[in-house]
Coordinates of C-alpha atoms (C1' of nucleotides) and ligand atoms in Angstrom, one line a residue:
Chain A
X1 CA 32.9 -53.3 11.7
X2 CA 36.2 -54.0 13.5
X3 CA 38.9 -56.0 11.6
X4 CA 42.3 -57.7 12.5
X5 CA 45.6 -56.2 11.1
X6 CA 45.5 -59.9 9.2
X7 CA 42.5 -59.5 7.4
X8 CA 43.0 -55.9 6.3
X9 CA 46.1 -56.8 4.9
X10 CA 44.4 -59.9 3.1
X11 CA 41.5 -57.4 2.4
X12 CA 44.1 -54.6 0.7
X13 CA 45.9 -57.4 -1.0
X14 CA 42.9 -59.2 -2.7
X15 CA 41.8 -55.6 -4.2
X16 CA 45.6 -54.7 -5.9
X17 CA 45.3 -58.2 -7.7
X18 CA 42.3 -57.9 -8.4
X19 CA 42.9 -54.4 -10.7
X20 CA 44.2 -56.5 -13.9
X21 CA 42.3 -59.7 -13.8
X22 CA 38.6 -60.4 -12.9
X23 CA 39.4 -62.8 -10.1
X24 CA 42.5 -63.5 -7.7
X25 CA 44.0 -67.1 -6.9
X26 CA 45.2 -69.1 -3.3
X27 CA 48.7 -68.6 -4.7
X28 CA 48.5 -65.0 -6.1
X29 CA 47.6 -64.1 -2.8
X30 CA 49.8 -66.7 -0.8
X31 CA 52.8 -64.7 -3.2
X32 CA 51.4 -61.6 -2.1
X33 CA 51.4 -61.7 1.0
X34 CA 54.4 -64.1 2.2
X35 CA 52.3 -67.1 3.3
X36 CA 51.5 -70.1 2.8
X37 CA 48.5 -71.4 0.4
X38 CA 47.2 -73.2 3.1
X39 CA 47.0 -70.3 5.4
X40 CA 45.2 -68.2 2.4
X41 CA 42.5 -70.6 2.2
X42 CA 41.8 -70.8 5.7
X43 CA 41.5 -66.9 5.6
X44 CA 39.2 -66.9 2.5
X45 CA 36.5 -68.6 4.5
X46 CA 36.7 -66.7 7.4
X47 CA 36.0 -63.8 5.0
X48 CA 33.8 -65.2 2.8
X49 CA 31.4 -66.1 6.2
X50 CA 31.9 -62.4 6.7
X51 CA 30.7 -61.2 3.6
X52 CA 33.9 -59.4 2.4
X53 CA 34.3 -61.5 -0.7
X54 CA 32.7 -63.8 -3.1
X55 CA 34.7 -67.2 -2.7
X56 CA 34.1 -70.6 -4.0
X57 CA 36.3 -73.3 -3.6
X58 CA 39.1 -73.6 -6.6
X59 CA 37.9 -71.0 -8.0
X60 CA 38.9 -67.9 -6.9
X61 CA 38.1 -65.0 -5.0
X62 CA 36.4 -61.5 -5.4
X63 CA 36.1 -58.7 -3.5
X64 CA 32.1 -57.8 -2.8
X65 CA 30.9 -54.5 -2.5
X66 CA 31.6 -54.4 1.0
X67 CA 35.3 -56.1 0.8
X68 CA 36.1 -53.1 -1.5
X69 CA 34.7 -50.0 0.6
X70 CA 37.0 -51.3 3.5
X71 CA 40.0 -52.1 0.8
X72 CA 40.0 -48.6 -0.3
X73 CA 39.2 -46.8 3.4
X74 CA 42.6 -49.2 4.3
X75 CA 44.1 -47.1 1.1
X76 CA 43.2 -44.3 2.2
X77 CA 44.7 -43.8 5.5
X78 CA 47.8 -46.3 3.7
X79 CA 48.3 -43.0 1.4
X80 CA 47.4 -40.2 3.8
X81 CA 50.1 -41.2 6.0
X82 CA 52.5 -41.6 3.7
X83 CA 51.7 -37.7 2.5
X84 CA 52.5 -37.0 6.3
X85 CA 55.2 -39.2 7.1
X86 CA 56.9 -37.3 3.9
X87 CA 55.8 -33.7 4.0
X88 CA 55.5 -32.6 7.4
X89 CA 58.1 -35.3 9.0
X90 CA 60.8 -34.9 6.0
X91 CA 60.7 -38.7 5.2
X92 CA 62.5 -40.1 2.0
X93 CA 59.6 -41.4 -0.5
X94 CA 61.5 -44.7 -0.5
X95 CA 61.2 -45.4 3.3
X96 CA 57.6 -44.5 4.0
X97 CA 55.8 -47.9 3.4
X98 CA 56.9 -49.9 5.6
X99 CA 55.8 -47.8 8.8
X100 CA 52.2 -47.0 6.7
X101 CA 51.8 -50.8 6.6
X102 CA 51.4 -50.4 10.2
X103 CA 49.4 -46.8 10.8
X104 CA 46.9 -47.8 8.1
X105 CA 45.4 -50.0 11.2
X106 CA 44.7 -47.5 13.1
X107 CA 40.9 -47.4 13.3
X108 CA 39.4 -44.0 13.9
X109 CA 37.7 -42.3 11.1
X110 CA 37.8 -39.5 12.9
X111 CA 41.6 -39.2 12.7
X112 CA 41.8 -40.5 8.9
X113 CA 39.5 -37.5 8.3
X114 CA 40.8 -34.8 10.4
X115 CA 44.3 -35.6 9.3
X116 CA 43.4 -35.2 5.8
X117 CA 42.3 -32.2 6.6
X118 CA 45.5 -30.9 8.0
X119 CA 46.8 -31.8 5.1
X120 CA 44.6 -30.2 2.8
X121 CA 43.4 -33.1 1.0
X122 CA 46.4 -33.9 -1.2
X123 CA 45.8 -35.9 -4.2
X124 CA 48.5 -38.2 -4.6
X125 CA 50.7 -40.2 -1.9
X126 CA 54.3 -39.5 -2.5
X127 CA 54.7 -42.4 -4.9
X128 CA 52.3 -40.7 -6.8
X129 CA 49.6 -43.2 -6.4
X130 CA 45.7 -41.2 -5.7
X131 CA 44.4 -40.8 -2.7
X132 CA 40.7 -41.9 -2.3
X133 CA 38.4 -39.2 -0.8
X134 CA 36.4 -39.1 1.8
X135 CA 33.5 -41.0 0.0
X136 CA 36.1 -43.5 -1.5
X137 CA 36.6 -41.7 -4.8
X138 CA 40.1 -41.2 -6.4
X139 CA 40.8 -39.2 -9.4
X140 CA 42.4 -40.8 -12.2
X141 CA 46.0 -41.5 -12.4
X142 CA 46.9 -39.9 -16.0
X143 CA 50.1 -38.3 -17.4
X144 CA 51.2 -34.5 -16.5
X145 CA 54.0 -32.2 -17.2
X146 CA 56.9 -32.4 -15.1
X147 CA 56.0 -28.8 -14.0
X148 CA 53.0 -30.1 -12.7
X149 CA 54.1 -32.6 -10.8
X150 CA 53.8 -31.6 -7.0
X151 CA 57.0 -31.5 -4.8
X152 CA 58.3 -35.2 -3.2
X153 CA 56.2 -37.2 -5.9
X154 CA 57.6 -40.3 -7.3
X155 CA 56.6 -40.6 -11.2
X156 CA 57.8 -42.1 -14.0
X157 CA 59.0 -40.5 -17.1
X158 CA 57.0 -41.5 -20.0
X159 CA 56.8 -39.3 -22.6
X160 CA 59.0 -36.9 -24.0
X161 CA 58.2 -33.9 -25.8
X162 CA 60.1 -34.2 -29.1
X163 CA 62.8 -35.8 -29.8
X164 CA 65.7 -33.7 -31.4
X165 CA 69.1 -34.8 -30.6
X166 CA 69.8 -32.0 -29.3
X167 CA 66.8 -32.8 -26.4
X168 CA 68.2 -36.5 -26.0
X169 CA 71.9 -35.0 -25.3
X170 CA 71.0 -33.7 -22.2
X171 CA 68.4 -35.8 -21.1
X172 CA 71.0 -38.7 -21.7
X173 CA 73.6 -36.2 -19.5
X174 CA 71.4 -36.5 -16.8
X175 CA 70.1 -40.5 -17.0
X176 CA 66.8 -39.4 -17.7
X177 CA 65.0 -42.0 -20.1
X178 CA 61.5 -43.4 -20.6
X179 CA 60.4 -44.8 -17.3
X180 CA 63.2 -43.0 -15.2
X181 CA 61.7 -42.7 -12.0
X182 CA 62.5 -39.6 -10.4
X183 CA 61.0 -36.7 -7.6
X184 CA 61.2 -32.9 -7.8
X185 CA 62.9 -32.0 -4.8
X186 CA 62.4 -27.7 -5.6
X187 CA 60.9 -25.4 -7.6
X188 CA 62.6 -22.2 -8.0
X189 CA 60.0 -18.9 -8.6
X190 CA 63.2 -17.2 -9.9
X191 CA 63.7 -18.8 -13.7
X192 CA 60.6 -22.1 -13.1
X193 CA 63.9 -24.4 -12.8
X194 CA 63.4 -27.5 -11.3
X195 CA 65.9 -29.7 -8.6
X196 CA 65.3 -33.1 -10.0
X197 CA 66.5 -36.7 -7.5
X198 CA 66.6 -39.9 -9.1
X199 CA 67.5 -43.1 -7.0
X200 CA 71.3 -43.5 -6.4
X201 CA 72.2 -40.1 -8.5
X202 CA 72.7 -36.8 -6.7
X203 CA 70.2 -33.8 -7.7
X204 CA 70.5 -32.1 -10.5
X205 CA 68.9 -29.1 -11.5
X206 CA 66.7 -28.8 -15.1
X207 CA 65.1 -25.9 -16.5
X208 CA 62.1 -24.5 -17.6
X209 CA 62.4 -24.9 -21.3
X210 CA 63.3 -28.9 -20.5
X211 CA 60.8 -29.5 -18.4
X212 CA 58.4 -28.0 -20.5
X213 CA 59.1 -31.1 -22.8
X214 CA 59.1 -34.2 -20.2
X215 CA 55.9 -35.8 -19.3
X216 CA 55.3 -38.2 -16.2
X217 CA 53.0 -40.6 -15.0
X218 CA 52.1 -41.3 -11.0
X219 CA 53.4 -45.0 -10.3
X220 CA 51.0 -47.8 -10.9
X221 CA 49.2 -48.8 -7.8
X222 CA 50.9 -52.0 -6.7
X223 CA 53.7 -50.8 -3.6
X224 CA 50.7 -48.4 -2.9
Chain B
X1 CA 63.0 -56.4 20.9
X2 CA 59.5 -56.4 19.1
X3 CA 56.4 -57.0 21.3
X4 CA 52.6 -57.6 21.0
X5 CA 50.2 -54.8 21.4
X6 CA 48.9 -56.9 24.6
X7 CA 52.3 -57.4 26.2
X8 CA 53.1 -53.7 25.5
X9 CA 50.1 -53.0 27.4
X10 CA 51.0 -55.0 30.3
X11 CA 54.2 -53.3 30.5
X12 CA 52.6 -50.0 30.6
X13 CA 50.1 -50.6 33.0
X14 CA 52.8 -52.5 35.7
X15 CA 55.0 -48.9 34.9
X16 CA 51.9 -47.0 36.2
X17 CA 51.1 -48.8 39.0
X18 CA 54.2 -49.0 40.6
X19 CA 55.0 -45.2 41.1
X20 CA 53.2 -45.4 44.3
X21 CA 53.9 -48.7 45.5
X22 CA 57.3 -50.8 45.2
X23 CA 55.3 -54.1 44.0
X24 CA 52.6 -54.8 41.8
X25 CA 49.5 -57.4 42.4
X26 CA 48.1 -59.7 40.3
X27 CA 44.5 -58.2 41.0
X28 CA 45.6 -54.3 40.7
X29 CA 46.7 -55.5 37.2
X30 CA 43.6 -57.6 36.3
X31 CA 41.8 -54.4 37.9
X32 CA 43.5 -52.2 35.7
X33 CA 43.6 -53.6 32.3
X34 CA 39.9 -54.9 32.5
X35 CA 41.0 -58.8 32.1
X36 CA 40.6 -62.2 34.4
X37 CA 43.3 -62.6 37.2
X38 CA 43.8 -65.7 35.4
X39 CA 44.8 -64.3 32.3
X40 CA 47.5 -62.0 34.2
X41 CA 49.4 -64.6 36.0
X42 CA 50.0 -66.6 32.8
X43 CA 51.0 -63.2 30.6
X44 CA 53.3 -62.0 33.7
X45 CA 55.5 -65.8 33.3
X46 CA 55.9 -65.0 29.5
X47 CA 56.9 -61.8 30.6
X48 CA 59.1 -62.7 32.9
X49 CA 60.6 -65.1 30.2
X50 CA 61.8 -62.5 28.4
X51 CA 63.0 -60.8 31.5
X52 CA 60.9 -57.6 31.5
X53 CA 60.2 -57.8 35.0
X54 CA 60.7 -59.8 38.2
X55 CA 58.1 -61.9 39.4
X56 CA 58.0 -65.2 42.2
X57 CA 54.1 -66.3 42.4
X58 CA 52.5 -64.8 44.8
X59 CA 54.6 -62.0 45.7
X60 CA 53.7 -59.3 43.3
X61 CA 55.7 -58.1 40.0
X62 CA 58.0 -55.5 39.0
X63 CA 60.1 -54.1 36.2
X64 CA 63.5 -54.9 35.6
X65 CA 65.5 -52.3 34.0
X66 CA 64.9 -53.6 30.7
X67 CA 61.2 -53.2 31.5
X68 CA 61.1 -49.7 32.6
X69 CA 63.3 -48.1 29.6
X70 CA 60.2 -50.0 27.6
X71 CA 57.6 -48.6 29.0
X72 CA 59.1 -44.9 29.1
X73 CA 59.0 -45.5 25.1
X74 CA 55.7 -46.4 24.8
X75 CA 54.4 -43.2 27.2
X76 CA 56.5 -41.3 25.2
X77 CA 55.2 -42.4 22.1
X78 CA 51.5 -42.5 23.8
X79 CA 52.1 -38.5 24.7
X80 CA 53.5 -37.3 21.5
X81 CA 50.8 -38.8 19.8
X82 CA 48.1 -37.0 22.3
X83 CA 49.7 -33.4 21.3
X84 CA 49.7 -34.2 17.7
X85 CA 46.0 -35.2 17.8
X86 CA 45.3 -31.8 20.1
X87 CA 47.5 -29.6 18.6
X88 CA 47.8 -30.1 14.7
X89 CA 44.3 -32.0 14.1
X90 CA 42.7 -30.2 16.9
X91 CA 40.8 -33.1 19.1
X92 CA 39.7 -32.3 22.5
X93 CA 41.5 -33.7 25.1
X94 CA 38.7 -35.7 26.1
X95 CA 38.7 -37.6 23.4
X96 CA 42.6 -38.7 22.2
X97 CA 43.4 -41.1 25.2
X98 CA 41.9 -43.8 23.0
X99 CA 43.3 -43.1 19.6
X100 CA 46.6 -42.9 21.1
X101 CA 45.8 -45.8 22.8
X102 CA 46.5 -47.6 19.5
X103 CA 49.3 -45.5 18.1
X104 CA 51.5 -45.6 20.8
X105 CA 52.1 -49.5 19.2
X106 CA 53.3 -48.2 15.7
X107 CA 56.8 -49.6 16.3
X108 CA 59.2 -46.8 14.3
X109 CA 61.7 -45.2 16.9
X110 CA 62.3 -42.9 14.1
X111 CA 58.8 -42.2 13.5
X112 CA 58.3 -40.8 16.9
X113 CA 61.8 -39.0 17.1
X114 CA 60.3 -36.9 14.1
X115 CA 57.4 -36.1 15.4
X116 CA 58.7 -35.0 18.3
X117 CA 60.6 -32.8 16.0
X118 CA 57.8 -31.7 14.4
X119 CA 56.1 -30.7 17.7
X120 CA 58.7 -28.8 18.2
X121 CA 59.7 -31.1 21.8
X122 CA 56.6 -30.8 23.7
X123 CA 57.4 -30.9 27.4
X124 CA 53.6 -32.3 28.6
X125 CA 50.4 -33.7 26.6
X126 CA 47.3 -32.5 26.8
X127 CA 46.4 -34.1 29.6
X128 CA 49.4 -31.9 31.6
X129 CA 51.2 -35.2 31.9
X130 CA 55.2 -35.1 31.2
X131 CA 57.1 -36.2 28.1
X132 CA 59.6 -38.6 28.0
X133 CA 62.7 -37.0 26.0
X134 CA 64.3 -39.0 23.1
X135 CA 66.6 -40.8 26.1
X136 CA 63.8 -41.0 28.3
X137 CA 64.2 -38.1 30.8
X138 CA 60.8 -36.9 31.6
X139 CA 60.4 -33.0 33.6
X140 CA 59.3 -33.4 36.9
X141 CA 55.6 -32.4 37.3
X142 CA 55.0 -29.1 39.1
X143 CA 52.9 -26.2 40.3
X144 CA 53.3 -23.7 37.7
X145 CA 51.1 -20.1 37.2
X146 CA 48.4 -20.4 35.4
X147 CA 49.9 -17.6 33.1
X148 CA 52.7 -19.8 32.5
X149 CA 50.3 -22.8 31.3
X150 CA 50.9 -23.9 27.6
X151 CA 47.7 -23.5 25.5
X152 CA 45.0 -26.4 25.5
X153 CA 47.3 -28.6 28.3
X154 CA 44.7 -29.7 30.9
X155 CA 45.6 -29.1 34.7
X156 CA 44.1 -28.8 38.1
X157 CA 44.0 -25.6 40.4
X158 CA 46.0 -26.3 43.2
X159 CA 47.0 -23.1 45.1
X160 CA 45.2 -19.6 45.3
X161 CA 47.9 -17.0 45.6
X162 CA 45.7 -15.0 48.4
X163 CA 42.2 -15.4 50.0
X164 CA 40.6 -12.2 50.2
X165 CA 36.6 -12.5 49.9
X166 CA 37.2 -10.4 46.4
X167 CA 39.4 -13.3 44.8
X168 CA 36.9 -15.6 45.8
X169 CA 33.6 -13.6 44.7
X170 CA 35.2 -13.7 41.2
X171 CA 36.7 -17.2 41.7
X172 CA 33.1 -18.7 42.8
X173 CA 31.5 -16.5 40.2
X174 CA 33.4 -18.4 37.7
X175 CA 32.7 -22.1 39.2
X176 CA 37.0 -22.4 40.2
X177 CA 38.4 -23.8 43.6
X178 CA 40.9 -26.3 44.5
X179 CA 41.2 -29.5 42.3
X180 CA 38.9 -27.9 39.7
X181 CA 40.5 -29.1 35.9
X182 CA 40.5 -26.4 33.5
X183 CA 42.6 -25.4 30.2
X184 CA 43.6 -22.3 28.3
X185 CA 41.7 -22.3 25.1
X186 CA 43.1 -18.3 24.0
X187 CA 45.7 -15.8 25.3
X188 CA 45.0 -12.4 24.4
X189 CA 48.2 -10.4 23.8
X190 CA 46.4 -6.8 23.9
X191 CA 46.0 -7.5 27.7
X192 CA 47.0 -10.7 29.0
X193 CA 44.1 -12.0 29.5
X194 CA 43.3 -15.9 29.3
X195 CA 40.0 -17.8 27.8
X196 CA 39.7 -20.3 30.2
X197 CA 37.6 -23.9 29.9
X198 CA 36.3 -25.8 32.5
X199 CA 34.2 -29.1 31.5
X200 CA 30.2 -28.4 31.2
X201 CA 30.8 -24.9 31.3
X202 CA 31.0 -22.3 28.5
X203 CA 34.6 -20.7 28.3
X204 CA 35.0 -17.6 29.9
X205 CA 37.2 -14.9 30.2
X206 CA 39.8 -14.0 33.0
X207 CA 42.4 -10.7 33.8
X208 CA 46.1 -11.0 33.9
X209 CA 45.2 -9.4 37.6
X210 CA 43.3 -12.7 38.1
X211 CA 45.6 -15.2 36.4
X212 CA 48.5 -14.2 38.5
X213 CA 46.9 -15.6 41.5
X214 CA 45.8 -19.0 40.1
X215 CA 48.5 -21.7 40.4
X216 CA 47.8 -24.9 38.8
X217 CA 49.7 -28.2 38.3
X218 CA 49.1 -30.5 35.6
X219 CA 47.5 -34.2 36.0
X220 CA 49.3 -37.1 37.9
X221 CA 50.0 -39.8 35.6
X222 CA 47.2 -42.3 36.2
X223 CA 44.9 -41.5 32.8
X224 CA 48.3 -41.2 30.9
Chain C
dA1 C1' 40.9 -89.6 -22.9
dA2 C1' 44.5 -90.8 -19.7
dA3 C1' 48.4 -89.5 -17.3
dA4 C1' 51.3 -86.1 -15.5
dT5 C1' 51.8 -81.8 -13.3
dA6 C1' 50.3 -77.9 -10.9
dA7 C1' 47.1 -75.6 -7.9
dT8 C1' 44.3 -75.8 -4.0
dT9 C1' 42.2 -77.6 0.0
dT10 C1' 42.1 -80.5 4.2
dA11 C1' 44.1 -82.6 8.4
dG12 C1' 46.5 -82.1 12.2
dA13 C1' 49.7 -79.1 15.0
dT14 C1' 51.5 -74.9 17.1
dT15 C1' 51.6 -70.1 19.2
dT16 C1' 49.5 -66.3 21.5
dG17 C1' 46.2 -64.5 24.3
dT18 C1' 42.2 -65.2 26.5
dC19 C1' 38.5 -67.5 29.6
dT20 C1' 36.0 -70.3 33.8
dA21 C1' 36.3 -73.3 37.5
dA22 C1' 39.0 -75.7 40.8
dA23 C1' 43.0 -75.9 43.6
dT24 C1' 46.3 -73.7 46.4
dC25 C1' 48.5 -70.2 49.0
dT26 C1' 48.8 -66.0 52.3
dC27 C1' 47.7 -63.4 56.0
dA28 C1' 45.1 -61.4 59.4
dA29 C1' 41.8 -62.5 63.0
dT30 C1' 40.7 -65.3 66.6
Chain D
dA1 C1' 48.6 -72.1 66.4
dT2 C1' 44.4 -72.5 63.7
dT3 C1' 41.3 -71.1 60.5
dG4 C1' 38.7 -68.8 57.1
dA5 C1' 38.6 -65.2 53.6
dG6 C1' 40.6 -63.4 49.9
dA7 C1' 44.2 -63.5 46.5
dT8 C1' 46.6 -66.1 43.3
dT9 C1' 47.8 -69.9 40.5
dT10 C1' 46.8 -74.2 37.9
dA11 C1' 44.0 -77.0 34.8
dG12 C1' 41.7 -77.4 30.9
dA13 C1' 39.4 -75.1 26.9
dC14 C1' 38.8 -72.0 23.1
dA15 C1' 39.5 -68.6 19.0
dA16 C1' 42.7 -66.6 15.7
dA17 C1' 46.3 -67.1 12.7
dT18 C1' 49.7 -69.5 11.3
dC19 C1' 52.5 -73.9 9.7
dT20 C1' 53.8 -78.7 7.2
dA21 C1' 52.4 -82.8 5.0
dA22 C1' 48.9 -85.3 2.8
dA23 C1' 44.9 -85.5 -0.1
dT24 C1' 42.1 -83.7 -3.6
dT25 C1' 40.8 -81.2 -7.8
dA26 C1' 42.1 -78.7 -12.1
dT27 C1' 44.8 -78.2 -16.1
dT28 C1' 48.1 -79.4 -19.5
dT29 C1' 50.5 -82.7 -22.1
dT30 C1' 50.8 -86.6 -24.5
Ligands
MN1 MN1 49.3 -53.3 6.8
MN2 MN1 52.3 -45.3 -1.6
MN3 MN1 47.7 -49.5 24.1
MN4 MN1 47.6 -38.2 28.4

DNA sequence: AAAATAATTTAGATTTGTCTAAATCTCAAT
DNA sequence: ATTGAGATTTAGACAAATCTAAATTATTTT
C-alpha cells in the first residue's frame, strides 16, 4: 500500500474535482496539476490497473472506494500539518501549503496519528478547511459566529447580522464585507474583544457587540 | 540547490563514512546504502557533475566543501526531527530512525529553523548523537555524568567512577557494565534519583549516591 | 448529417535511478 | 615482474514519470 509522491498528488487532485461534478476530465486534471494531458493519461492507467479509480477511455475518471480512503488519509496529514506548521511553529496561514504539499508524503500512520494527538485533534486546518478523523470522517463545514471561530483560522465573511447603517459604517471603516477573508489573531478575556488580520491591512481590533453580529464560513476545500 | 531523495542519501552516507577514513569506496557505499556497486559508480559521476564531491574511478570519493555543508543540513534536519518524534509525540527511540529517515528530505530551511525553535535548540537526539546548529556547528561528543544526561537521550556507560566490589554488586544487580546502552526515562526531584532503561529490561530505579559514579557518553554517529 | 473544433489518446523520446553481466583495473602475493 | 583475486567500471536494459507532436475520438456548429 506504498504510493509515489506522483500518484498521491494525482490521487488528492482527482478527489477535489471530483466534489462539484460526478466525474473529472484529462484536462481538468492536466490544469490541476501543471502537466501535460498526455502525461495525465498515462497516469490514469497506471491507476486504473491499480484499482484507485474507475477509468475508461474519453470518458472520464472516478475515484473508487479505495482511491478515496487514500485521497482523504493524504488530506489528513495535508491539514494536520498545516495545524502544526501554524500553531506550534508560528507560521502565517498564507505560507503553510506549500511545505504540507511535501510532509503530506510522509508515510507512517503512526506519526499522522500521534501527531494529531499532540495536537488534540483540532477540527479545522488553518484555512479553515476540516480535518478528517482518524477513520476518515470530517465534520461539516457550515457557518459560525466570528466568536466562535478558533484563533489563526482563515474564513470568509458571509453573513452579517443586521444591517443598520449604523453596522455597515464601521464594518465599511474596517474593509470588512461579504466574503472578506480574514483570521482572529486574539481574543481578549477582559471585554470578549477580538484582534482581527485581513490580507495586506494591519490588525484591528472589533468588539464583542460587533462580533456578535458577523458570521463566517471555513474556506471551500480547493487550496486545502 | 534542490536534490533527489536518492542523491541526498548518497551524500549522507559518503559524510558518514568518511569520519574515520580520508576516502570513501565504492563497495563501503554499496555496503552501506543496501544497493549494486554498479548503481554507485554511475550516481557518484552525477554527483560529481554537480561538484558535491571529488572522485577519479577507482580511487575512492570524497566531499567537496559544497558537499559537506549539505550533508550537515540533512543530519541536522534528520536529528531535529528524531527529538520532535521522542520528545513532543513520544516514540521510542527505537523506532524514529526510519520516520526521520523520510523527513529529513522535506526541503524548508525555515521549516527546520522553527522547529529547532520550538525544541527549544536541542544539543543531541535521542540517539545521544550531536546537533548541527542553524550554521552547522555541531558540540563535540563527550563523557558526561550520568546525572547530567538529558531525559530519554540514549548513551553508553563508558567509565565507572570507582571499582569497589559494593558499586559492582549493585551495578551487576542491575545488568550495567561498560558499553551497556541505557536512558533516563524519570528524574525524581525529592531525591535525585534516576529511572533508568536498559533494552529487554524493565526500568529500574537508581540513587543520586549511584548516579554520581556512572559516566556515560552518547552514541558515535554511525546509526545517525 | 457533415464539417470544424476541441478534447483526448497514442507514438516515440528523455531523464533519473536502478539492475545484471561482462570487461577492466588495482594491489598484494608469489 | 607476473599473476590472480577482488574491487570497480562499463555496457546494455528496465521502470517511472515526464514531454512534444501526431493521430484519433467527441462535441459543437453550420
Ligand atoms: Mn503533495
Ligand atoms: Mn489547508
Ligand atoms: Mn533519507
Ligand atoms: Mn539518531
Amino acid at each position: 500500500m506504498k504510493h509515489s509522491v506522483s500518484r498521491e498528488n494525482y490521487i488528492k487532485a482527482i478527489y477535489h474535482l471530483q466534489q462539484d461534478e460526478t466525474t473529472v476530465t484529462t484536462n481538468e486534471l492536466a490544469n490541476a496539476l501543471q502537466t501535460s494531458a498526455a502525461s495525465v493519461t498515462d497516469m490514469l492507467k497506471k491507476l486504473k490497473a491499480r484499482k484507485l479509480l474507475q477509468y475508461e477511455k474519453y470518458r472520464g475518471v472516478r475515484l473508487t472506494l479505495d482511491g478515496r480512503r487514500l485521497a482523504i488519509q493524504i488530506i489528513r496529514k495535508h491539514r494536520l500539518w498545516e495545524y502544526f506548521l501554524v500553531e506550534k511553529l508560528h507560521f502565517g496561514w498564507e505560507e503553510v501549503h506549500e511545505i504540507a504539499e511535501e510532509l503530506e508524503h510522509i508515510s507512517s500512520l503512526k506519526l499522522i496519528d500521534r501527531l494529531d494527538e499532540f495536537l488534540d485533534f483540532p477540527q479545522a486546518d488553518p484555512h479553515g478547511d476540516p480535518i478528517p478523523d482518524i477513520n476518515g470522517r470530517m465534520p461539516v463545514n457550515k457557518q459560525v459566529n466570528l466568536q466562535e471561530l478558533p484563533l489563526h483560522i482563515a474564513a470568509a465573511v458571509c453573513n452579517i447580522g443586521d444591517q443598520t447603517p449604523e453596522i455597515m459604517e464601521v464594518l465599511n471603516h474596517n474593509n470588512i464585507r461579504i466574503g472578506t477573508k480574514l483570521e482572529i489573531r486574539k481574543k481578549f478575556d477582559f471585554d470578549n474583544s477580538l484582534e482581527v488580520k485581513i490580507r495586506n491591512y494591519p490588525p484591528f481590533t472589533i468588539s464583542e457587540h460587533l462580533a456578535q453580529k458577523i458570521f463566517v464560513k471555513h474556506e471551500k476545500p480547493g487550496s486545502a
